[in-house]
Short mmCIF file of C-alpha atoms and ligand atoms in Angstrom, two decimals:
data_model
loop_
_atom_site.label_atom_id
_atom_site.label_comp_id
_atom_site.label_asym_id
_atom_site.label_seq_id
_atom_site.Cartn_x
_atom_site.Cartn_y
_atom_site.Cartn_z
CA UNK A 1 0.52 -12.80 20.95
CA UNK A 2 -2.48 -14.72 19.55
CA UNK A 3 -2.89 -13.86 15.91
CA UNK A 4 -6.30 -13.00 14.54
CA UNK A 5 -5.09 -12.47 10.99
CA UNK A 6 -5.17 -15.30 8.48
CA UNK A 7 -1.79 -16.43 7.08
CA UNK A 8 -2.06 -14.18 4.04
CA UNK A 9 1.63 -13.37 3.98
CA UNK A 10 2.62 -17.02 4.00
CA UNK A 11 0.18 -17.98 1.27
CA UNK A 12 1.11 -14.99 -0.83
CA UNK A 13 4.79 -15.91 -0.48
CA UNK A 14 4.07 -19.44 -1.70
CA UNK A 15 2.26 -18.09 -4.73
CA UNK A 16 5.07 -15.70 -5.51
CA UNK A 17 7.53 -18.59 -5.30
CA UNK A 18 5.48 -20.91 -7.51
CA UNK A 19 4.00 -18.53 -10.02
CA UNK A 20 6.88 -18.34 -12.53
CA UNK A 21 6.34 -22.06 -13.21
CA UNK A 22 2.58 -21.84 -13.55
CA UNK A 23 1.14 -19.83 -16.42
CA UNK A 24 -1.28 -17.28 -14.98
CA UNK A 25 -4.77 -17.61 -16.41
CA UNK A 26 -6.39 -14.31 -17.24
CA UNK A 27 -8.60 -12.97 -14.50
CA UNK A 28 -12.00 -12.86 -16.23
CA UNK A 29 -10.38 -10.76 -18.92
CA UNK A 30 -10.86 -7.81 -16.62
CA UNK A 31 -8.31 -5.05 -16.82
CA UNK A 32 -5.72 -5.28 -14.11
CA UNK A 33 -6.46 -3.28 -10.99
CA UNK A 34 -2.82 -2.83 -10.24
CA UNK A 35 -2.34 0.65 -11.63
CA UNK A 36 -1.78 2.92 -8.70
CA UNK A 37 -3.88 5.97 -9.35
CA UNK A 38 -5.19 8.97 -7.59
CA UNK A 39 -8.20 9.89 -9.65
CA UNK A 40 -11.35 9.87 -7.54
CA UNK A 41 -14.92 9.85 -8.69
CA UNK A 42 -18.13 11.09 -7.19
CA UNK A 43 -20.74 8.43 -7.77
CA UNK A 44 -24.22 9.73 -8.53
CA UNK A 45 -25.77 10.54 -5.15
CA UNK A 46 -29.47 9.84 -4.77
CA UNK A 47 -31.67 10.98 -1.91
CA UNK A 48 -34.09 8.10 -1.34
CA UNK A 49 -36.15 10.28 0.97
CA UNK A 50 -37.66 11.74 -2.20
CA UNK A 51 -39.35 8.41 -2.96
CA UNK A 52 -41.66 9.08 0.00
CA UNK A 53 -42.50 12.64 -0.94
CA UNK A 54 -46.20 13.39 -1.21
CA UNK A 55 -45.68 15.42 -4.35
CA UNK A 56 -46.13 13.62 -7.64
CA UNK A 57 -42.94 14.92 -9.19
CA UNK A 58 -40.28 14.05 -6.59
CA UNK A 59 -40.70 10.25 -6.44
CA UNK A 60 -40.73 10.14 -10.23
CA UNK A 61 -37.57 12.26 -10.50
CA UNK A 62 -35.90 10.06 -7.86
CA UNK A 63 -36.81 6.84 -9.70
CA UNK A 64 -35.53 8.37 -12.92
CA UNK A 65 -32.23 9.29 -11.25
CA UNK A 66 -31.84 5.71 -9.96
CA UNK A 67 -32.46 4.27 -13.41
CA UNK A 68 -30.14 6.74 -15.13
CA UNK A 69 -27.32 6.03 -12.67
CA UNK A 70 -27.89 2.27 -13.04
CA UNK A 71 -27.61 2.47 -16.81
CA UNK A 72 -24.74 4.92 -17.02
CA UNK A 73 -22.60 3.74 -14.12
CA UNK A 74 -23.94 0.43 -12.87
CA UNK A 75 -23.13 2.06 -9.50
CA UNK A 76 -24.64 4.82 -7.36
CA UNK A 77 -24.86 5.91 -3.75
CA UNK A 78 -27.99 6.44 -1.71
CA UNK A 79 -28.63 8.64 1.32
CA UNK A 80 -31.72 8.72 3.53
CA UNK A 81 -31.84 4.99 2.91
CA UNK A 82 -33.58 4.09 6.17
CA UNK A 83 -30.64 2.31 7.85
CA UNK A 84 -29.85 4.27 10.96
CA UNK A 85 -26.28 5.41 11.66
CA UNK A 86 -26.57 3.71 15.02
CA UNK A 87 -27.35 0.36 13.41
CA UNK A 88 -24.43 0.78 11.01
CA UNK A 89 -22.15 1.63 13.95
CA UNK A 90 -23.33 -1.38 15.94
CA UNK A 91 -22.83 -3.65 12.96
CA UNK A 92 -19.25 -2.41 12.53
CA UNK A 93 -18.47 -2.76 16.21
CA UNK A 94 -19.63 -6.39 16.22
CA UNK A 95 -17.85 -7.07 12.96
CA UNK A 96 -14.55 -5.77 14.32
CA UNK A 97 -15.00 -7.91 17.43
CA UNK A 98 -15.65 -10.99 15.32
CA UNK A 99 -12.58 -10.45 13.16
CA UNK A 100 -10.42 -9.93 16.24
CA UNK A 101 -11.07 -13.53 17.21
CA UNK A 102 -7.98 -15.75 16.81
CA UNK A 103 -7.66 -17.02 13.27
CA UNK A 104 -7.83 -20.71 14.20
CA UNK A 105 -11.09 -20.14 15.97
CA UNK A 106 -12.65 -18.18 13.09
CA UNK A 107 -11.66 -20.94 10.73
CA UNK A 108 -12.86 -23.85 12.80
CA UNK A 109 -15.56 -22.89 15.28
CA UNK A 110 -18.38 -23.02 12.73
CA UNK A 111 -19.52 -19.48 13.43
CA UNK A 112 -21.88 -17.89 10.87
CA UNK A 113 -22.72 -21.13 9.15
CA UNK A 114 -19.06 -22.05 8.73
CA UNK A 115 -18.73 -19.30 6.18
CA UNK A 116 -15.26 -17.96 7.00
CA UNK A 117 -13.00 -17.46 3.98
CA UNK A 118 -9.66 -15.75 3.45
CA UNK A 119 -7.29 -15.00 0.56
CA UNK A 120 -8.12 -16.73 -2.70
CA UNK A 121 -7.84 -20.52 -2.42
CA UNK A 122 -7.93 -20.90 -6.21
CA UNK A 123 -5.26 -18.29 -6.97
CA UNK A 124 -2.28 -19.54 -8.93
CA UNK A 125 -0.35 -16.27 -8.98
CA UNK A 126 -0.04 -13.24 -6.68
CA UNK A 127 -2.13 -11.07 -8.99
CA UNK A 128 -5.16 -13.24 -8.37
CA UNK A 129 -4.75 -13.18 -4.64
CA UNK A 130 -7.13 -11.09 -2.52
CA UNK A 131 -5.66 -9.72 0.69
CA UNK A 132 -8.84 -10.10 2.72
CA UNK A 133 -10.96 -12.28 4.95
CA UNK A 134 -14.74 -12.58 4.99
CA UNK A 135 -17.86 -14.27 6.27
CA UNK A 136 -20.57 -14.91 3.71
CA UNK A 137 -23.87 -15.91 5.23
CA UNK A 138 -27.30 -16.61 3.67
CA UNK A 139 -29.97 -14.38 5.18
CA UNK A 140 -32.03 -17.48 5.93
CA UNK A 141 -29.37 -18.45 8.51
CA UNK A 142 -28.92 -15.04 10.09
CA UNK A 143 -31.45 -15.53 12.86
CA UNK A 144 -30.39 -19.11 13.71
CA UNK A 145 -29.03 -19.20 17.22
CA UNK A 146 -26.75 -22.10 16.32
CA UNK A 147 -24.77 -19.87 13.93
CA UNK A 148 -23.41 -17.69 16.71
CA UNK A 149 -22.04 -19.84 19.50
CA UNK A 150 -20.40 -17.47 21.93
CA UNK A 151 -20.91 -14.45 19.64
CA UNK A 152 -24.40 -13.80 20.95
CA UNK A 153 -24.28 -10.00 20.73
CA UNK A 154 -23.57 -10.33 17.01
CA UNK A 155 -26.86 -12.08 16.36
CA UNK A 156 -29.17 -9.27 17.37
CA UNK A 157 -27.32 -6.73 15.22
CA UNK A 158 -27.06 -9.07 12.23
CA UNK A 159 -30.80 -9.76 12.33
CA UNK A 160 -31.66 -6.07 12.45
CA UNK A 161 -29.06 -5.06 9.87
CA UNK A 162 -29.95 -7.70 7.33
CA UNK A 163 -33.68 -6.99 7.69
CA UNK A 164 -33.07 -3.28 7.05
CA UNK A 165 -30.76 -3.96 4.10
CA UNK A 166 -33.12 -6.40 2.43
CA UNK A 167 -36.00 -3.97 2.84
CA UNK A 168 -33.90 -1.39 1.03
CA UNK A 169 -33.03 -3.95 -1.66
CA UNK A 170 -36.75 -4.53 -2.23
CA UNK A 171 -37.38 -0.82 -2.65
CA UNK A 172 -34.56 -0.44 -5.18
CA UNK A 173 -35.49 -3.59 -7.08
CA UNK A 174 -39.06 -2.30 -7.24
CA UNK A 175 -37.95 0.99 -8.75
CA UNK A 176 -35.77 -0.73 -11.34
CA UNK A 177 -38.52 -3.21 -12.21
CA UNK A 178 -40.99 -0.37 -12.61
CA UNK A 179 -38.65 1.23 -15.08
CA UNK A 180 -38.65 -1.91 -17.21
CA UNK A 181 -42.44 -1.87 -17.23
CA UNK A 182 -42.82 -4.78 -14.78
CA UNK A 183 -45.07 -4.63 -11.75
CA UNK A 184 -43.00 -3.81 -8.67
CA UNK A 185 -43.72 -7.18 -7.05
CA UNK A 186 -41.85 -9.12 -9.75
CA UNK A 187 -38.41 -8.21 -8.46
CA UNK A 188 -39.42 -7.66 -4.91
CA UNK A 189 -40.01 -11.39 -4.75
CA UNK A 190 -36.38 -12.15 -5.48
CA UNK A 191 -35.32 -10.22 -2.39
CA UNK A 192 -36.30 -13.14 -0.18
CA UNK A 193 -34.13 -14.58 2.55
CA UNK A 194 -33.09 -17.58 0.47
CA UNK A 195 -31.71 -15.40 -2.30
CA UNK A 196 -29.84 -12.91 -0.19
CA UNK A 197 -26.40 -13.10 1.38
CA UNK A 198 -24.69 -10.80 3.82
CA UNK A 199 -20.92 -10.53 3.65
CA UNK A 200 -18.68 -9.25 6.38
CA UNK A 201 -15.40 -8.21 4.78
CA UNK A 202 -12.13 -7.24 6.36
CA UNK A 203 -9.14 -5.99 4.40
CA UNK A 204 -6.15 -6.22 6.73
CA UNK A 205 -3.15 -3.98 6.33
CA UNK A 206 -1.02 -5.24 3.47
CA UNK A 207 2.72 -4.96 4.04
CA UNK A 208 3.86 -6.51 0.81
CA UNK A 209 3.33 -4.47 -2.31
CA UNK A 210 1.11 -1.83 -3.87
CA UNK A 211 0.43 -4.38 -6.59
CA UNK A 212 -1.86 -6.42 -4.38
CA UNK A 213 -5.61 -6.01 -4.21
CA UNK A 214 -7.78 -6.36 -1.14
CA UNK A 215 -10.30 -7.84 -3.54
CA UNK A 216 -9.22 -8.59 -7.11
CA UNK A 217 -11.13 -6.99 -10.00
CA UNK A 218 -14.49 -8.70 -10.44
CA UNK A 219 -18.12 -8.10 -11.23
CA UNK A 220 -20.88 -9.20 -8.86
CA UNK A 221 -22.80 -12.13 -10.29
CA UNK A 222 -26.01 -11.17 -8.47
CA UNK A 223 -28.96 -8.88 -9.18
CA UNK A 224 -28.03 -6.13 -6.77
CA UNK A 225 -25.39 -5.48 -4.17
CA UNK A 226 -25.79 -2.85 -1.48
CA UNK A 227 -22.57 -1.98 0.28
CA UNK A 228 -21.96 -0.36 3.62
CA UNK A 229 -18.29 0.57 4.09
CA UNK A 230 -16.23 2.31 6.73
CA UNK A 231 -14.42 5.63 6.27
CA UNK A 232 -11.10 4.21 5.08
CA UNK A 233 -11.89 3.93 1.39
CA UNK A 234 -10.33 1.60 -1.15
CA UNK A 235 -13.21 0.68 -3.45
CA UNK A 236 -12.32 1.28 -7.08
CA UNK A 237 -14.42 0.89 -10.15
CA UNK A 238 -14.00 0.88 -13.87
CA UNK A 239 -15.45 3.95 -15.53
CA UNK A 240 -14.86 4.68 -19.20
CA UNK A 241 -12.07 2.10 -19.30
CA UNK A 242 -10.23 3.70 -16.38
CA UNK A 243 -9.93 2.65 -12.73
CA UNK A 244 -11.19 5.37 -10.43
CA UNK A 245 -11.39 5.45 -6.65
CA UNK A 246 -14.71 5.91 -4.93
CA UNK A 247 -14.60 8.49 -2.16
CA UNK A 248 -16.12 7.02 0.99
CA UNK A 249 -19.22 8.87 2.18
CA UNK A 250 -20.25 7.92 5.69
CA UNK A 251 -23.89 8.83 5.15
CA UNK A 252 -24.27 6.83 1.97
CA UNK A 253 -24.60 3.20 0.93
CA UNK A 254 -23.28 2.10 -2.44
CA UNK A 255 -25.52 0.20 -4.83
CA UNK A 256 -24.07 -1.99 -7.57
CA UNK A 257 -26.13 -3.45 -10.41
CA UNK A 258 -24.90 -7.04 -10.74
CA UNK A 259 -24.48 -9.32 -13.74
CA UNK A 260 -27.92 -10.93 -13.39
CA UNK A 261 -29.72 -7.62 -13.49
CA UNK A 262 -27.60 -6.55 -16.41
CA UNK A 263 -28.91 -9.42 -18.50
CA UNK A 264 -32.30 -7.70 -18.44
CA UNK A 265 -31.34 -4.14 -17.70
CA UNK A 266 -29.87 -1.78 -20.26
CA UNK A 267 -26.54 -0.87 -18.68
CA UNK A 268 -24.26 1.12 -20.95
CA UNK A 269 -21.00 -0.41 -19.78
CA UNK A 270 -22.10 -4.06 -19.81
CA UNK A 271 -20.32 -4.95 -16.56
CA UNK A 272 -19.50 -2.98 -13.47
CA UNK A 273 -15.98 -4.20 -12.69
CA UNK A 274 -14.71 -3.15 -9.34
CA UNK A 275 -11.96 -4.03 -6.91
CA UNK A 276 -10.72 -3.06 -3.49
CA UNK A 277 -7.28 -1.61 -2.97
CA UNK A 278 -5.70 -1.23 0.39
CA UNK A 279 -5.38 2.31 1.66
CA UNK A 280 -3.04 4.14 -0.65
CA UNK A 281 -0.79 5.65 1.86
CA UNK A 282 1.51 7.29 -0.63
CA UNK A 283 -1.15 9.88 -1.36
CA UNK A 284 -0.61 11.00 2.17
CA UNK A 285 3.12 11.09 1.60
CA UNK A 286 2.68 13.16 -1.52
CA UNK A 287 0.27 15.52 0.18
CA UNK A 288 2.72 15.94 2.97
CA UNK A 289 5.52 16.74 0.53
CA UNK A 290 3.26 19.24 -1.19
CA UNK A 291 2.60 21.01 2.10
CA UNK A 292 6.30 21.02 2.93
CA UNK A 293 7.04 22.58 -0.45
CA UNK A 294 4.41 25.23 0.14
CA UNK A 295 5.74 26.00 3.58
CA UNK A 296 9.12 26.94 2.08
CA UNK A 297 10.82 24.57 4.48
CA UNK A 298 11.68 21.98 1.92
CA UNK A 299 15.29 22.91 1.29
CA UNK A 300 15.82 23.31 4.99
CA UNK A 301 14.60 19.90 5.95
CA UNK A 302 15.60 17.95 2.88
CA UNK A 303 18.99 16.79 4.06
CA UNK A 304 17.77 15.09 7.14
CA UNK A 305 14.38 13.69 6.55
CA UNK A 306 14.21 10.24 5.35
CA UNK A 307 10.58 10.03 6.20
CA UNK A 308 8.66 7.85 8.48
CA UNK A 309 9.00 4.20 7.91
CA UNK A 310 6.26 1.98 9.11
CA UNK A 311 6.93 -1.66 8.88
CA UNK A 312 4.33 -4.26 9.49
CA UNK A 313 5.19 -7.75 10.40
CA UNK A 314 2.26 -9.68 11.74
CA UNK A 315 0.91 -7.38 14.40
CA UNK A 316 4.12 -5.58 15.20
CA UNK A 317 4.72 -2.14 13.86
CA UNK A 318 7.97 -0.29 13.97
CA UNK A 319 7.75 3.39 13.41
CA UNK A 320 11.03 4.94 12.63
CA UNK A 321 12.36 8.19 11.46
CA UNK A 322 15.83 9.08 10.70
CA UNK A 323 17.85 11.79 12.31
CA UNK A 324 15.46 14.73 12.42
CA UNK A 325 17.96 16.68 14.49
CA UNK A 326 18.46 19.93 12.62
CA UNK A 327 16.50 22.91 13.90
CA UNK A 328 13.06 23.12 12.36
CA UNK A 329 13.08 19.59 11.04
CA UNK A 330 11.11 18.08 13.83
CA UNK A 331 8.39 20.70 13.53
CA UNK A 332 8.25 20.13 9.83
CA UNK A 333 7.83 16.41 10.00
CA UNK A 334 5.51 16.45 12.98
CA UNK A 335 2.26 16.74 11.03
CA UNK A 336 3.27 13.75 9.02
CA UNK A 337 4.38 11.75 12.01
CA UNK A 338 1.17 12.71 13.73
CA UNK A 339 -0.88 11.39 10.83
CA UNK A 340 1.01 8.14 10.80
CA UNK A 341 0.57 7.75 14.52
CA UNK A 342 -3.14 8.37 14.18
CA UNK A 343 -3.38 5.73 11.53
CA UNK A 344 -1.26 3.05 13.10
CA UNK A 345 -1.24 4.22 16.71
CA UNK A 346 -3.17 1.35 18.18
CA UNK A 347 -0.71 -1.10 16.71
CA UNK A 348 2.47 0.87 17.27
CA UNK A 349 4.87 -0.89 19.55
CA UNK A 350 8.21 0.79 19.34
CA UNK A 351 10.16 3.61 17.78
CA UNK A 352 13.51 2.77 16.29
CA UNK A 353 16.01 4.72 14.32
CA UNK A 354 16.79 3.35 10.92
CA UNK A 355 20.39 4.15 10.14
CA UNK A 356 20.66 2.43 6.79
CA UNK A 357 18.67 4.80 4.60
CA UNK A 358 20.86 7.27 2.80
CA UNK A 359 19.54 10.84 2.91
CA UNK A 360 20.86 11.39 -0.60
CA UNK A 361 18.14 9.11 -1.83
CA UNK A 362 15.68 11.82 -0.99
CA UNK A 363 17.62 14.94 -1.77
CA UNK A 364 17.63 14.95 -5.51
CA UNK A 365 16.98 18.50 -6.77
CA UNK A 366 14.49 16.94 -9.16
CA UNK A 367 11.53 15.81 -7.10
CA UNK A 368 10.50 13.15 -9.57
CA UNK A 369 13.24 10.63 -8.86
CA UNK A 370 12.67 11.22 -5.20
CA UNK A 371 9.01 10.45 -5.56
CA UNK A 372 9.85 7.35 -7.52
CA UNK A 373 12.10 6.17 -4.74
CA UNK A 374 9.47 6.87 -2.17
CA UNK A 375 6.91 4.95 -4.10
CA UNK A 376 9.09 2.00 -4.81
CA UNK A 377 10.80 1.62 -1.45
CA UNK A 378 8.95 3.15 1.41
CA UNK A 379 5.41 3.45 0.23
CA UNK A 380 4.88 -0.24 -0.36
CA UNK A 381 5.65 -0.64 3.32
CA UNK A 382 3.33 2.14 4.27
CA UNK A 383 0.65 1.08 1.90
CA UNK A 384 -2.24 -0.65 3.47
CA UNK A 385 -1.27 0.47 6.90
CA UNK A 386 -4.88 0.98 7.69
CA UNK A 387 -7.30 -1.87 7.61
CA UNK A 388 -10.82 -1.56 6.33
CA UNK A 389 -14.14 -3.33 6.79
CA UNK A 390 -17.28 -3.40 4.70
CA UNK A 391 -20.54 -5.30 4.61
CA UNK A 392 -22.32 -5.83 1.32
CA UNK A 393 -25.64 -7.57 0.97
CA UNK A 394 -26.12 -9.49 -2.29
CA UNK A 395 -29.47 -10.29 -3.83
CA UNK A 396 -29.50 -13.25 -6.22
O1 AKG B 1 -15.69 -4.10 0.20
C1 AKG B 1 -15.97 -3.50 -0.82
O2 AKG B 1 -15.84 -2.28 -0.96
C2 AKG B 1 -16.48 -4.24 -2.02
C3 AKG B 1 -16.86 -5.63 -1.73
C4 AKG B 1 -17.22 -6.34 -2.96
O3 AKG B 1 -17.05 -5.90 -4.06
C5 AKG B 1 -17.83 -7.65 -2.83
O4 AKG B 1 -17.91 -8.18 -1.70
O5 AKG B 1 -18.26 -8.20 -3.87
FE1 FE2 B 2 -18.12 -6.96 -5.57
#
């Protein structure tokens, strides 16, 4: 099988092997993003349609909400932003197609201005390593035919998408400039093609450890970032010194006030650190256990369920479950199996029984040790079993 994924596993393994000998420099002094957590946050949600209202009050209230969210969070989401769902869908479709290209070709064929990157070339330890691949293209190059080679259907969508996103960036920059007492045009001028970049990100499934980030904690060094993401979720941000997950909202785009803007804009929490974590599959496991407990079936099924084990190795997936033979057990685990199949179905190649897991590991009367075992043994394998894509536009 031709592999489209970059050799993340190999590079990560090398880092893990070398890192005890190399002291790990601090990562921008940002707090580690490795704490697995479940807390979610609702970012302020702003309806940009109000900016076009003919009343006097609504556009003012909307601008005020944008400025408040920028100062208090450094992040907010916008709906009615003018980028049609169809355009977003087309962009994602083309993006998926591009990333499905064999790795060697992505790395060498010069597509999108030769802007293909993966992992973290400068990482000296696993903690600094980002489990992702990306294209990062200046808007001034987006319409150049030469950037696309055989990917001609990508060009049309990229041109339309980046035009729509930069128009939105100009609107937002104008509102923020207005709030600082500048004429709108001052910041609108920075949203020119030469200062804007479009990134196409992909966060492949990560089979290694829940400690790894799709994108390590960072702040954006630009003025503004506007992010379109798929429904998988994984973006986390620092709020009041705690990492919280951002719930994906398919109708919304996420706006991030970058470092440059923060030098002139009064943001309460000086930076807006954020990171991307691969899909935290163990939430699903926990939810499933909770529903089993509620159903009263727990004691009945406990002795035989060892859970579904999904193992990724390159593009192969083995889905296994152990001995669900006792009456009622199959029914009880079916919802969970179904969810797993939905998530990994397209990649699933074979079912195998795993005889080596001891059921006792999961039958402790105290659920806490059991959860610990699940987290430390199975969930790392499950974690990241769903890949994610996003496309931020950055304005410098
Ligand atoms: O993909 C995401 O959710 C965030 C991407 C990001 O932070 C970046 O590209 O700077
Ligand atoms: Fe970022």
